[in-house]
Amino acid sequence: MEPFQQHEGLIYPLDRSNVDTDQIIPKQFLKRIERQGFGQFLFYNWRFNDDGTLREDFSMNDPMYKEATVLVGGENFGCGSSREHAPWAIQDYGFRVVIATSFADIFYNNCFKNGILPIVLPKEQVNELLDQAKEEKLRVHVDLENQQVKSDNGLQAAFDIQPYHKNMLLNGWDEISVTLNYAEAIERYETQQAK
């Protein structure tokens, strides 16, 4: 994974609560085992008609949000099944940050494992971002080291993050990378056990 220290990006406002993993990535696309290629299926049933054409009534298809890299949603984002394909699809589409009032636990933890920063902000601040981003292009600057979000419209917010998750993102580590940091100690232990 790439280290994550700061990110500046355009917001895509998804003003919906209880967005579940089946809506994020529908079941018919779960046959793949690699992490790449899921972005094209993100929110598939909302983005596309039955014949595969883009739905004009779904905001993500608006050219205004084409370059968005920050997804802002409502409460209980990522609920439903525990499929890791959901953050794979979000990351593969190009989102680096997801901001919401709350997240489902498994989805929240899976974001960190895939280089996505999930940020919980109070409802008033999330609503401010949603309302502004629906009216005009709105960019935010996210500073992980200082745990700050700043938007073009003047919003400034602090967010909490567990030190373990913060360290993982700052260094671009997944769980395998953390294990490899202890490779010498593991090797010494195995050598001792073999004697």
Short mmCIF file of N, CA and C in Angstrom, two decimals:
data_model
loop_
_atom_site.label_atom_id
_atom_site.label_comp_id
_atom_site.label_asym_id
_atom_site.label_seq_id
_atom_site.Cartn_x
_atom_site.Cartn_y
_atom_site.Cartn_z
N MET A 1 0.83 -1.19 0.00
CA MET A 1 0.00 0.00 0.00
C MET A 1 0.87 1.25 0.00
N GLU A 2 0.33 2.30 -0.55
CA GLU A 2 1.03 3.58 -0.53
C GLU A 2 0.85 4.24 0.84
N PRO A 3 1.90 4.86 1.37
CA PRO A 3 1.74 5.60 2.63
C PRO A 3 0.72 6.73 2.44
N PHE A 4 0.00 7.01 3.49
CA PHE A 4 -1.01 8.06 3.47
C PHE A 4 -0.63 9.06 4.56
N GLN A 5 -0.22 10.26 4.14
CA GLN A 5 0.04 11.32 5.11
C GLN A 5 -1.00 12.44 4.97
N GLN A 6 -1.16 12.92 3.72
CA GLN A 6 -2.12 13.97 3.45
C GLN A 6 -2.82 13.66 2.13
N HIS A 7 -4.02 14.18 2.02
CA HIS A 7 -4.74 14.01 0.76
C HIS A 7 -5.61 15.24 0.53
N GLU A 8 -5.58 15.72 -0.69
CA GLU A 8 -6.48 16.79 -1.08
C GLU A 8 -7.31 16.29 -2.24
N GLY A 9 -8.62 16.46 -2.15
CA GLY A 9 -9.45 15.93 -3.22
C GLY A 9 -10.85 16.52 -3.24
N LEU A 10 -11.50 16.28 -4.36
CA LEU A 10 -12.87 16.70 -4.59
C LEU A 10 -13.82 15.74 -3.89
N ILE A 11 -14.87 16.28 -3.29
CA ILE A 11 -15.88 15.47 -2.59
C ILE A 11 -16.93 14.96 -3.56
N TYR A 12 -17.30 13.70 -3.38
CA TYR A 12 -18.55 13.19 -3.97
C TYR A 12 -19.52 12.99 -2.81
N PRO A 13 -20.67 13.70 -2.80
CA PRO A 13 -21.62 13.58 -1.71
C PRO A 13 -22.65 12.47 -1.97
N LEU A 14 -22.64 11.45 -1.14
CA LEU A 14 -23.64 10.38 -1.23
C LEU A 14 -24.53 10.52 0.00
N ASP A 15 -25.55 11.31 -0.13
CA ASP A 15 -26.41 11.67 1.00
C ASP A 15 -27.41 10.56 1.28
N ARG A 16 -26.90 9.44 1.77
CA ARG A 16 -27.73 8.28 2.11
C ARG A 16 -27.20 7.64 3.37
N SER A 17 -28.11 7.16 4.20
CA SER A 17 -27.73 6.42 5.40
C SER A 17 -27.85 4.93 5.12
N ASN A 18 -27.17 4.14 5.95
CA ASN A 18 -27.25 2.67 5.87
C ASN A 18 -26.87 2.13 4.50
N VAL A 19 -25.85 2.70 3.89
CA VAL A 19 -25.35 2.19 2.61
C VAL A 19 -24.63 0.88 2.92
N ASP A 20 -25.19 -0.23 2.44
CA ASP A 20 -24.60 -1.52 2.80
C ASP A 20 -23.65 -2.03 1.72
N THR A 21 -22.92 -3.06 2.09
CA THR A 21 -21.88 -3.58 1.19
C THR A 21 -22.47 -4.19 -0.07
N ASP A 22 -23.73 -4.63 -0.03
CA ASP A 22 -24.38 -5.15 -1.25
C ASP A 22 -24.66 -4.02 -2.23
N GLN A 23 -24.90 -2.82 -1.71
CA GLN A 23 -25.10 -1.66 -2.57
C GLN A 23 -23.75 -1.13 -3.08
N ILE A 24 -22.74 -1.23 -2.24
CA ILE A 24 -21.40 -0.77 -2.65
C ILE A 24 -20.87 -1.65 -3.77
N ILE A 25 -20.96 -2.96 -3.62
CA ILE A 25 -20.52 -3.90 -4.67
C ILE A 25 -21.49 -5.09 -4.68
N PRO A 26 -22.38 -5.15 -5.66
CA PRO A 26 -23.37 -6.22 -5.71
C PRO A 26 -22.75 -7.61 -5.84
N LYS A 27 -23.49 -8.59 -5.37
CA LYS A 27 -22.99 -9.98 -5.25
C LYS A 27 -22.52 -10.59 -6.56
N GLN A 28 -23.11 -10.21 -7.69
CA GLN A 28 -22.73 -10.84 -8.95
C GLN A 28 -21.29 -10.54 -9.37
N PHE A 29 -20.65 -9.57 -8.70
CA PHE A 29 -19.28 -9.21 -9.06
C PHE A 29 -18.24 -9.76 -8.08
N LEU A 30 -18.64 -10.68 -7.22
CA LEU A 30 -17.75 -11.17 -6.18
C LEU A 30 -16.98 -12.43 -6.56
N LYS A 31 -17.06 -12.84 -7.79
CA LYS A 31 -16.38 -14.06 -8.22
C LYS A 31 -14.89 -13.88 -8.39
N ARG A 32 -14.46 -12.64 -8.54
CA ARG A 32 -13.03 -12.36 -8.74
C ARG A 32 -12.31 -12.48 -7.40
N ILE A 33 -11.04 -12.86 -7.46
CA ILE A 33 -10.27 -13.01 -6.22
C ILE A 33 -9.17 -11.95 -6.09
N GLU A 34 -8.83 -11.26 -7.17
CA GLU A 34 -7.83 -10.21 -7.09
C GLU A 34 -8.52 -8.92 -6.65
N ARG A 35 -7.73 -7.99 -6.11
CA ARG A 35 -8.29 -6.75 -5.56
C ARG A 35 -8.58 -5.70 -6.62
N GLN A 36 -7.99 -5.82 -7.78
CA GLN A 36 -8.16 -4.81 -8.82
C GLN A 36 -9.39 -5.10 -9.68
N GLY A 37 -9.89 -4.03 -10.29
CA GLY A 37 -10.96 -4.18 -11.25
C GLY A 37 -12.37 -4.07 -10.70
N PHE A 38 -12.51 -3.81 -9.40
CA PHE A 38 -13.84 -3.72 -8.80
C PHE A 38 -14.44 -2.33 -8.89
N GLY A 39 -13.61 -1.31 -9.14
CA GLY A 39 -14.10 0.06 -9.17
C GLY A 39 -15.19 0.29 -10.20
N GLN A 40 -15.09 -0.39 -11.33
CA GLN A 40 -16.10 -0.21 -12.37
C GLN A 40 -17.49 -0.69 -11.94
N PHE A 41 -17.55 -1.50 -10.87
CA PHE A 41 -18.82 -2.04 -10.40
C PHE A 41 -19.33 -1.34 -9.14
N LEU A 42 -18.62 -0.30 -8.68
CA LEU A 42 -19.01 0.42 -7.48
C LEU A 42 -20.41 1.01 -7.64
N PHE A 43 -21.27 0.75 -6.68
CA PHE A 43 -22.67 1.22 -6.69
C PHE A 43 -23.37 0.87 -8.00
N TYR A 44 -23.07 -0.29 -8.51
CA TYR A 44 -23.51 -0.68 -9.86
C TYR A 44 -25.01 -0.53 -10.06
N ASN A 45 -25.80 -1.03 -9.12
CA ASN A 45 -27.26 -0.99 -9.31
C ASN A 45 -27.83 0.42 -9.23
N TRP A 46 -27.10 1.33 -8.65
CA TRP A 46 -27.52 2.73 -8.62
C TRP A 46 -26.99 3.48 -9.84
N ARG A 47 -25.81 3.11 -10.31
CA ARG A 47 -25.16 3.85 -11.40
C ARG A 47 -25.65 3.46 -12.79
N PHE A 48 -26.12 2.20 -12.94
CA PHE A 48 -26.42 1.69 -14.28
C PHE A 48 -27.86 1.19 -14.40
N ASN A 49 -28.39 1.33 -15.62
CA ASN A 49 -29.68 0.74 -15.96
C ASN A 49 -29.47 -0.75 -16.21
N ASP A 50 -30.57 -1.49 -16.36
CA ASP A 50 -30.50 -2.93 -16.63
C ASP A 50 -29.73 -3.25 -17.90
N ASP A 51 -29.75 -2.33 -18.87
CA ASP A 51 -29.05 -2.57 -20.14
C ASP A 51 -27.58 -2.13 -20.09
N GLY A 52 -27.10 -1.67 -18.91
CA GLY A 52 -25.71 -1.30 -18.76
C GLY A 52 -25.39 0.16 -19.05
N THR A 53 -26.39 0.93 -19.44
CA THR A 53 -26.16 2.36 -19.69
C THR A 53 -26.20 3.12 -18.36
N LEU A 54 -25.50 4.26 -18.34
CA LEU A 54 -25.47 5.08 -17.13
C LEU A 54 -26.84 5.67 -16.82
N ARG A 55 -27.18 5.67 -15.55
CA ARG A 55 -28.43 6.30 -15.11
C ARG A 55 -28.17 7.78 -14.89
N GLU A 56 -28.95 8.60 -15.54
CA GLU A 56 -28.78 10.05 -15.41
C GLU A 56 -29.26 10.56 -14.07
N ASP A 57 -30.10 9.80 -13.37
CA ASP A 57 -30.67 10.27 -12.11
C ASP A 57 -29.81 9.93 -10.89
N PHE A 58 -28.64 9.30 -11.10
CA PHE A 58 -27.76 9.02 -9.97
C PHE A 58 -26.60 10.00 -10.00
N SER A 59 -26.42 10.72 -8.90
CA SER A 59 -25.50 11.85 -8.85
C SER A 59 -24.04 11.49 -9.16
N MET A 60 -23.62 10.27 -8.88
CA MET A 60 -22.23 9.91 -9.13
C MET A 60 -21.88 9.97 -10.62
N ASN A 61 -22.90 9.87 -11.46
CA ASN A 61 -22.70 9.93 -12.90
C ASN A 61 -22.60 11.36 -13.43
N ASP A 62 -22.80 12.34 -12.56
CA ASP A 62 -22.68 13.75 -12.95
C ASP A 62 -21.21 14.04 -13.23
N PRO A 63 -20.87 14.61 -14.39
CA PRO A 63 -19.48 14.94 -14.70
C PRO A 63 -18.80 15.81 -13.65
N MET A 64 -19.59 16.54 -12.88
CA MET A 64 -19.04 17.39 -11.82
C MET A 64 -18.22 16.58 -10.81
N TYR A 65 -18.56 15.31 -10.63
CA TYR A 65 -17.89 14.49 -9.62
C TYR A 65 -16.89 13.49 -10.21
N LYS A 66 -16.60 13.64 -11.48
CA LYS A 66 -15.74 12.68 -12.18
C LYS A 66 -14.37 12.50 -11.52
N GLU A 67 -13.81 13.55 -10.98
CA GLU A 67 -12.47 13.50 -10.38
C GLU A 67 -12.51 13.34 -8.86
N ALA A 68 -13.65 13.03 -8.29
CA ALA A 68 -13.79 12.95 -6.83
C ALA A 68 -12.93 11.82 -6.25
N THR A 69 -12.27 12.12 -5.14
CA THR A 69 -11.45 11.13 -4.43
C THR A 69 -11.80 11.04 -2.95
N VAL A 70 -12.80 11.84 -2.54
CA VAL A 70 -13.28 11.82 -1.16
C VAL A 70 -14.78 11.57 -1.20
N LEU A 71 -15.21 10.47 -0.60
CA LEU A 71 -16.62 10.09 -0.56
C LEU A 71 -17.19 10.50 0.79
N VAL A 72 -18.28 11.26 0.78
CA VAL A 72 -18.94 11.66 2.02
C VAL A 72 -20.33 11.03 2.04
N GLY A 73 -20.62 10.28 3.10
CA GLY A 73 -21.89 9.59 3.22
C GLY A 73 -22.56 9.86 4.55
N GLY A 74 -23.67 9.17 4.79
CA GLY A 74 -24.43 9.33 6.02
C GLY A 74 -24.02 8.35 7.09
N GLU A 75 -24.96 8.07 7.98
CA GLU A 75 -24.64 7.19 9.11
C GLU A 75 -24.66 5.72 8.71
N ASN A 76 -23.93 4.93 9.49
CA ASN A 76 -23.88 3.47 9.34
C ASN A 76 -23.39 3.06 7.95
N PHE A 77 -22.41 3.76 7.44
CA PHE A 77 -21.87 3.47 6.12
C PHE A 77 -21.14 2.12 6.14
N GLY A 78 -21.38 1.28 5.14
CA GLY A 78 -20.70 0.00 5.02
C GLY A 78 -21.32 -1.11 5.85
N CYS A 79 -22.59 -0.96 6.20
CA CYS A 79 -23.25 -2.00 6.98
C CYS A 79 -23.53 -3.22 6.10
N GLY A 80 -24.11 -4.26 6.68
CA GLY A 80 -24.43 -5.46 5.91
C GLY A 80 -23.36 -6.51 6.06
N SER A 81 -23.08 -7.21 4.99
CA SER A 81 -22.12 -8.32 5.04
C SER A 81 -20.70 -7.81 5.23
N SER A 82 -19.82 -8.73 5.56
CA SER A 82 -18.44 -8.36 5.90
C SER A 82 -17.49 -8.38 4.71
N ARG A 83 -18.03 -8.43 3.51
CA ARG A 83 -17.17 -8.59 2.33
C ARG A 83 -16.13 -7.47 2.19
N GLU A 84 -14.89 -7.89 2.03
CA GLU A 84 -13.80 -6.93 1.85
C GLU A 84 -13.82 -6.33 0.45
N HIS A 85 -14.62 -6.90 -0.43
CA HIS A 85 -14.74 -6.38 -1.79
C HIS A 85 -15.25 -4.93 -1.79
N ALA A 86 -16.01 -4.55 -0.76
CA ALA A 86 -16.56 -3.18 -0.71
C ALA A 86 -15.46 -2.13 -0.66
N PRO A 87 -14.51 -2.21 0.29
CA PRO A 87 -13.42 -1.23 0.22
C PRO A 87 -12.54 -1.42 -1.01
N TRP A 88 -12.42 -2.65 -1.52
CA TRP A 88 -11.65 -2.84 -2.76
C TRP A 88 -12.26 -2.00 -3.87
N ALA A 89 -13.60 -2.03 -3.99
CA ALA A 89 -14.28 -1.29 -5.06
C ALA A 89 -14.13 0.21 -4.86
N ILE A 90 -14.25 0.67 -3.62
CA ILE A 90 -14.12 2.10 -3.33
C ILE A 90 -12.71 2.57 -3.66
N GLN A 91 -11.72 1.81 -3.23
CA GLN A 91 -10.32 2.18 -3.48
C GLN A 91 -9.99 2.11 -4.97
N ASP A 92 -10.44 1.06 -5.63
CA ASP A 92 -10.14 0.88 -7.05
C ASP A 92 -10.81 1.97 -7.91
N TYR A 93 -11.95 2.47 -7.47
CA TYR A 93 -12.62 3.55 -8.19
C TYR A 93 -11.81 4.85 -8.09
N GLY A 94 -11.06 5.01 -7.00
CA GLY A 94 -10.24 6.20 -6.85
C GLY A 94 -10.44 6.97 -5.57
N PHE A 95 -11.31 6.49 -4.67
CA PHE A 95 -11.52 7.18 -3.40
C PHE A 95 -10.43 6.80 -2.42
N ARG A 96 -9.84 7.80 -1.77
CA ARG A 96 -8.81 7.57 -0.74
C ARG A 96 -9.36 7.81 0.66
N VAL A 97 -10.44 8.59 0.74
CA VAL A 97 -11.02 8.97 2.03
C VAL A 97 -12.53 8.76 1.97
N VAL A 98 -13.10 8.23 3.05
CA VAL A 98 -14.55 8.16 3.20
C VAL A 98 -14.89 8.84 4.52
N ILE A 99 -15.77 9.84 4.45
CA ILE A 99 -16.21 10.58 5.64
C ILE A 99 -17.68 10.27 5.87
N ALA A 100 -18.03 9.95 7.11
CA ALA A 100 -19.42 9.65 7.45
C ALA A 100 -19.64 9.94 8.93
N THR A 101 -20.90 9.91 9.34
CA THR A 101 -21.21 10.12 10.76
C THR A 101 -20.94 8.86 11.57
N SER A 102 -21.01 7.70 10.93
CA SER A 102 -20.66 6.43 11.58
C SER A 102 -20.45 5.36 10.51
N PHE A 103 -19.71 4.32 10.90
CA PHE A 103 -19.40 3.21 9.99
C PHE A 103 -19.75 1.89 10.67
N ALA A 104 -20.06 0.89 9.86
CA ALA A 104 -20.14 -0.47 10.37
C ALA A 104 -18.72 -0.91 10.72
N ASP A 105 -18.56 -1.63 11.83
CA ASP A 105 -17.23 -1.96 12.35
C ASP A 105 -16.35 -2.71 11.37
N ILE A 106 -16.88 -3.76 10.74
CA ILE A 106 -16.04 -4.57 9.86
C ILE A 106 -15.60 -3.75 8.65
N PHE A 107 -16.53 -3.01 8.06
CA PHE A 107 -16.17 -2.16 6.92
C PHE A 107 -15.11 -1.15 7.34
N TYR A 108 -15.28 -0.52 8.48
CA TYR A 108 -14.34 0.48 8.99
C TYR A 108 -12.93 -0.10 9.07
N ASN A 109 -12.81 -1.27 9.66
CA ASN A 109 -11.50 -1.91 9.80
C ASN A 109 -10.93 -2.36 8.46
N ASN A 110 -11.80 -2.82 7.56
CA ASN A 110 -11.34 -3.24 6.23
C ASN A 110 -10.80 -2.06 5.42
N CYS A 111 -11.31 -0.86 5.67
CA CYS A 111 -10.79 0.32 4.98
C CYS A 111 -9.30 0.50 5.27
N PHE A 112 -8.93 0.41 6.53
CA PHE A 112 -7.52 0.59 6.90
C PHE A 112 -6.64 -0.46 6.25
N LYS A 113 -7.15 -1.67 6.12
CA LYS A 113 -6.37 -2.76 5.52
C LYS A 113 -6.14 -2.54 4.03
N ASN A 114 -6.88 -1.60 3.46
CA ASN A 114 -6.80 -1.37 2.02
C ASN A 114 -6.39 0.06 1.65
N GLY A 115 -5.81 0.78 2.61
CA GLY A 115 -5.27 2.10 2.31
C GLY A 115 -6.28 3.22 2.21
N ILE A 116 -7.49 3.00 2.73
CA ILE A 116 -8.53 4.03 2.73
C ILE A 116 -8.63 4.60 4.14
N LEU A 117 -8.74 5.91 4.25
CA LEU A 117 -8.92 6.54 5.55
C LEU A 117 -10.40 6.80 5.79
N PRO A 118 -11.03 6.06 6.71
CA PRO A 118 -12.42 6.35 7.08
C PRO A 118 -12.43 7.36 8.23
N ILE A 119 -13.16 8.44 8.07
CA ILE A 119 -13.20 9.51 9.07
C ILE A 119 -14.62 9.67 9.58
N VAL A 120 -14.77 9.65 10.90
CA VAL A 120 -16.05 9.91 11.54
C VAL A 120 -16.07 11.37 11.98
N LEU A 121 -17.09 12.10 11.52
CA LEU A 121 -17.29 13.49 11.92
C LEU A 121 -18.71 13.65 12.45
N PRO A 122 -18.95 14.66 13.27
CA PRO A 122 -20.31 14.91 13.76
C PRO A 122 -21.28 15.18 12.61
N LYS A 123 -22.54 14.86 12.87
CA LYS A 123 -23.58 14.97 11.84
C LYS A 123 -23.65 16.38 11.22
N GLU A 124 -23.52 17.41 12.05
CA GLU A 124 -23.62 18.79 11.54
C GLU A 124 -22.52 19.06 10.51
N GLN A 125 -21.32 18.59 10.79
CA GLN A 125 -20.20 18.83 9.87
C GLN A 125 -20.34 18.00 8.60
N VAL A 126 -20.79 16.75 8.74
CA VAL A 126 -21.02 15.92 7.55
C VAL A 126 -22.11 16.54 6.69
N ASN A 127 -23.18 17.00 7.32
CA ASN A 127 -24.27 17.63 6.56
C ASN A 127 -23.81 18.90 5.85
N GLU A 128 -22.93 19.65 6.48
CA GLU A 128 -22.38 20.85 5.84
C GLU A 128 -21.60 20.49 4.59
N LEU A 129 -20.77 19.45 4.69
CA LEU A 129 -20.00 19.00 3.52
C LEU A 129 -20.94 18.49 2.43
N LEU A 130 -21.93 17.69 2.81
CA LEU A 130 -22.88 17.15 1.84
C LEU A 130 -23.63 18.27 1.12
N ASP A 131 -24.17 19.20 1.89
CA ASP A 131 -24.96 20.29 1.30
C ASP A 131 -24.14 21.14 0.35
N GLN A 132 -22.93 21.50 0.76
CA GLN A 132 -22.07 22.32 -0.10
C GLN A 132 -21.66 21.57 -1.36
N ALA A 133 -21.29 20.30 -1.21
CA ALA A 133 -20.80 19.53 -2.35
C ALA A 133 -21.90 19.20 -3.35
N LYS A 134 -23.15 19.24 -2.91
CA LYS A 134 -24.27 19.03 -3.85
C LYS A 134 -24.51 20.28 -4.70
N GLU A 135 -24.10 21.43 -4.19
CA GLU A 135 -24.33 22.71 -4.88
C GLU A 135 -23.19 23.08 -5.83
N GLU A 136 -21.96 22.79 -5.41
CA GLU A 136 -20.80 23.19 -6.21
C GLU A 136 -19.63 22.26 -5.89
N LYS A 137 -18.61 22.33 -6.73
CA LYS A 137 -17.42 21.52 -6.46
C LYS A 137 -16.80 21.96 -5.14
N LEU A 138 -16.53 20.98 -4.29
CA LEU A 138 -15.96 21.27 -2.98
C LEU A 138 -14.78 20.35 -2.74
N ARG A 139 -13.65 20.96 -2.42
CA ARG A 139 -12.43 20.21 -2.15
C ARG A 139 -12.15 20.23 -0.66
N VAL A 140 -11.53 19.15 -0.19
CA VAL A 140 -11.08 19.09 1.21
C VAL A 140 -9.62 18.69 1.24
N HIS A 141 -8.97 19.14 2.31
CA HIS A 141 -7.59 18.73 2.58
C HIS A 141 -7.62 17.91 3.86
N VAL A 142 -7.11 16.69 3.79
CA VAL A 142 -7.08 15.78 4.93
C VAL A 142 -5.63 15.60 5.35
N ASP A 143 -5.37 15.88 6.62
CA ASP A 143 -4.03 15.75 7.19
C ASP A 143 -4.10 14.67 8.26
N LEU A 144 -3.59 13.48 7.93
CA LEU A 144 -3.67 12.36 8.86
C LEU A 144 -2.78 12.57 10.07
N GLU A 145 -1.57 13.08 9.87
CA GLU A 145 -0.64 13.28 10.99
C GLU A 145 -1.28 14.14 12.08
N ASN A 146 -1.92 15.23 11.67
CA ASN A 146 -2.54 16.16 12.63
C ASN A 146 -4.03 15.90 12.85
N GLN A 147 -4.55 14.90 12.15
CA GLN A 147 -5.95 14.47 12.29
C GLN A 147 -6.92 15.64 12.08
N GLN A 148 -6.76 16.28 10.92
CA GLN A 148 -7.55 17.47 10.57
C GLN A 148 -8.16 17.33 9.17
N VAL A 149 -9.37 17.86 9.03
CA VAL A 149 -10.03 18.00 7.73
C VAL A 149 -10.34 19.48 7.55
N LYS A 150 -9.97 20.04 6.39
CA LYS A 150 -10.27 21.44 6.08
C LYS A 150 -10.89 21.48 4.69
N SER A 151 -11.98 22.19 4.56
CA SER A 151 -12.64 22.29 3.26
C SER A 151 -12.48 23.69 2.68
N ASP A 152 -12.71 23.79 1.38
CA ASP A 152 -12.64 25.08 0.69
C ASP A 152 -13.64 26.08 1.25
N ASN A 153 -14.75 25.59 1.80
CA ASN A 153 -15.79 26.50 2.29
C ASN A 153 -15.55 26.93 3.74
N GLY A 154 -14.38 26.57 4.29
CA GLY A 154 -14.02 27.06 5.61
C GLY A 154 -14.23 26.09 6.76
N LEU A 155 -14.81 24.93 6.50
CA LEU A 155 -15.00 23.96 7.57
C LEU A 155 -13.65 23.43 8.02
N GLN A 156 -13.45 23.37 9.32
CA GLN A 156 -12.27 22.76 9.90
C GLN A 156 -12.74 21.79 10.97
N ALA A 157 -12.26 20.57 10.89
CA ALA A 157 -12.71 19.55 11.83
C ALA A 157 -11.56 18.65 12.23
N ALA A 158 -11.56 18.26 13.48
CA ALA A 158 -10.60 17.28 13.97
C ALA A 158 -11.28 15.91 14.00
N PHE A 159 -10.51 14.87 13.79
CA PHE A 159 -11.07 13.52 13.85
C PHE A 159 -10.18 12.63 14.70
N ASP A 160 -10.79 11.60 15.27
CA ASP A 160 -10.08 10.62 16.08
C ASP A 160 -9.71 9.42 15.23
N ILE A 161 -8.61 8.79 15.59
CA ILE A 161 -8.18 7.56 14.93
C ILE A 161 -7.31 6.80 15.93
N GLN A 162 -7.45 5.50 15.96
CA GLN A 162 -6.62 4.69 16.85
C GLN A 162 -5.16 4.78 16.38
N PRO A 163 -4.22 4.86 17.33
CA PRO A 163 -2.80 4.96 16.96
C PRO A 163 -2.33 3.83 16.04
N TYR A 164 -2.83 2.61 16.27
CA TYR A 164 -2.44 1.47 15.42
C TYR A 164 -2.82 1.73 13.96
N HIS A 165 -4.07 2.13 13.74
CA HIS A 165 -4.54 2.39 12.37
C HIS A 165 -3.78 3.56 11.74
N LYS A 166 -3.55 4.59 12.53
CA LYS A 166 -2.84 5.77 12.03
C LYS A 166 -1.43 5.37 11.58
N ASN A 167 -0.75 4.61 12.41
CA ASN A 167 0.61 4.17 12.09
C ASN A 167 0.64 3.31 10.83
N MET A 168 -0.34 2.43 10.69
CA MET A 168 -0.42 1.57 9.50
C MET A 168 -0.55 2.41 8.23
N LEU A 169 -1.46 3.39 8.24
CA LEU A 169 -1.66 4.22 7.06
C LEU A 169 -0.46 5.12 6.77
N LEU A 170 0.07 5.75 7.81
CA LEU A 170 1.22 6.65 7.62
C LEU A 170 2.40 5.93 6.97
N ASN A 171 2.56 4.65 7.31
CA ASN A 171 3.69 3.88 6.78
C ASN A 171 3.34 3.05 5.55
N GLY A 172 2.07 3.01 5.18
CA GLY A 172 1.67 2.21 4.03
C GLY A 172 1.75 0.72 4.30
N TRP A 173 1.49 0.33 5.54
CA TRP A 173 1.60 -1.08 5.94
C TRP A 173 0.25 -1.76 5.94
N ASP A 174 0.23 -3.02 5.54
CA ASP A 174 -0.90 -3.89 5.82
C ASP A 174 -0.41 -4.87 6.89
N GLU A 175 -1.23 -5.85 7.24
CA GLU A 175 -0.86 -6.75 8.34
C GLU A 175 0.36 -7.61 7.99
N ILE A 176 0.52 -7.93 6.72
CA ILE A 176 1.70 -8.71 6.31
C ILE A 176 2.96 -7.86 6.48
N SER A 177 2.88 -6.58 6.12
CA SER A 177 4.02 -5.68 6.28
C SER A 177 4.44 -5.58 7.74
N VAL A 178 3.47 -5.51 8.63
CA VAL A 178 3.78 -5.44 10.06
C VAL A 178 4.52 -6.69 10.50
N THR A 179 4.05 -7.85 10.05
CA THR A 179 4.71 -9.11 10.38
C THR A 179 6.14 -9.13 9.86
N LEU A 180 6.33 -8.65 8.63
CA LEU A 180 7.67 -8.64 8.04
C LEU A 180 8.63 -7.72 8.79
N ASN A 181 8.11 -6.73 9.50
CA ASN A 181 8.96 -5.89 10.33
C ASN A 181 9.64 -6.69 11.45
N TYR A 182 9.07 -7.83 11.78
CA TYR A 182 9.62 -8.69 12.83
C TYR A 182 10.30 -9.93 12.25
N ALA A 183 10.67 -9.86 10.99
CA ALA A 183 11.24 -11.02 10.30
C ALA A 183 12.49 -11.55 11.01
N GLU A 184 13.39 -10.67 11.43
CA GLU A 184 14.62 -11.12 12.10
C GLU A 184 14.31 -11.81 13.42
N ALA A 185 13.41 -11.25 14.20
CA ALA A 185 13.04 -11.87 15.48
C ALA A 185 12.36 -13.22 15.25
N ILE A 186 11.54 -13.31 14.24
CA ILE A 186 10.87 -14.57 13.92
C ILE A 186 11.90 -15.61 13.50
N GLU A 187 12.84 -15.19 12.68
CA GLU A 187 13.89 -16.11 12.23
C GLU A 187 14.74 -16.61 13.40
N ARG A 188 15.11 -15.69 14.31
CA ARG A 188 15.87 -16.10 15.50
C ARG A 188 15.10 -17.12 16.33
N TYR A 189 13.82 -16.85 16.51
CA TYR A 189 12.98 -17.76 17.29
C TYR A 189 12.92 -19.13 16.63
N GLU A 190 12.71 -19.16 15.31
CA GLU A 190 12.63 -20.44 14.58
C GLU A 190 13.94 -21.19 14.65
N THR A 191 15.04 -20.45 14.57
CA THR A 191 16.37 -21.09 14.67
C THR A 191 16.56 -21.72 16.05
N GLN A 192 16.15 -21.01 17.09
CA GLN A 192 16.25 -21.54 18.46
C GLN A 192 15.38 -22.78 18.64
N GLN A 193 14.21 -22.77 18.06
CA GLN A 193 13.30 -23.91 18.20
C GLN A 193 13.79 -25.13 17.46
N ALA A 194 14.55 -24.91 16.40
CA ALA A 194 15.04 -26.02 15.58
C ALA A 194 16.21 -26.76 16.26
N LYS A 195 16.81 -26.12 17.25
CA LYS A 195 17.97 -26.74 17.93
C LYS A 195 17.54 -27.84 18.86
#
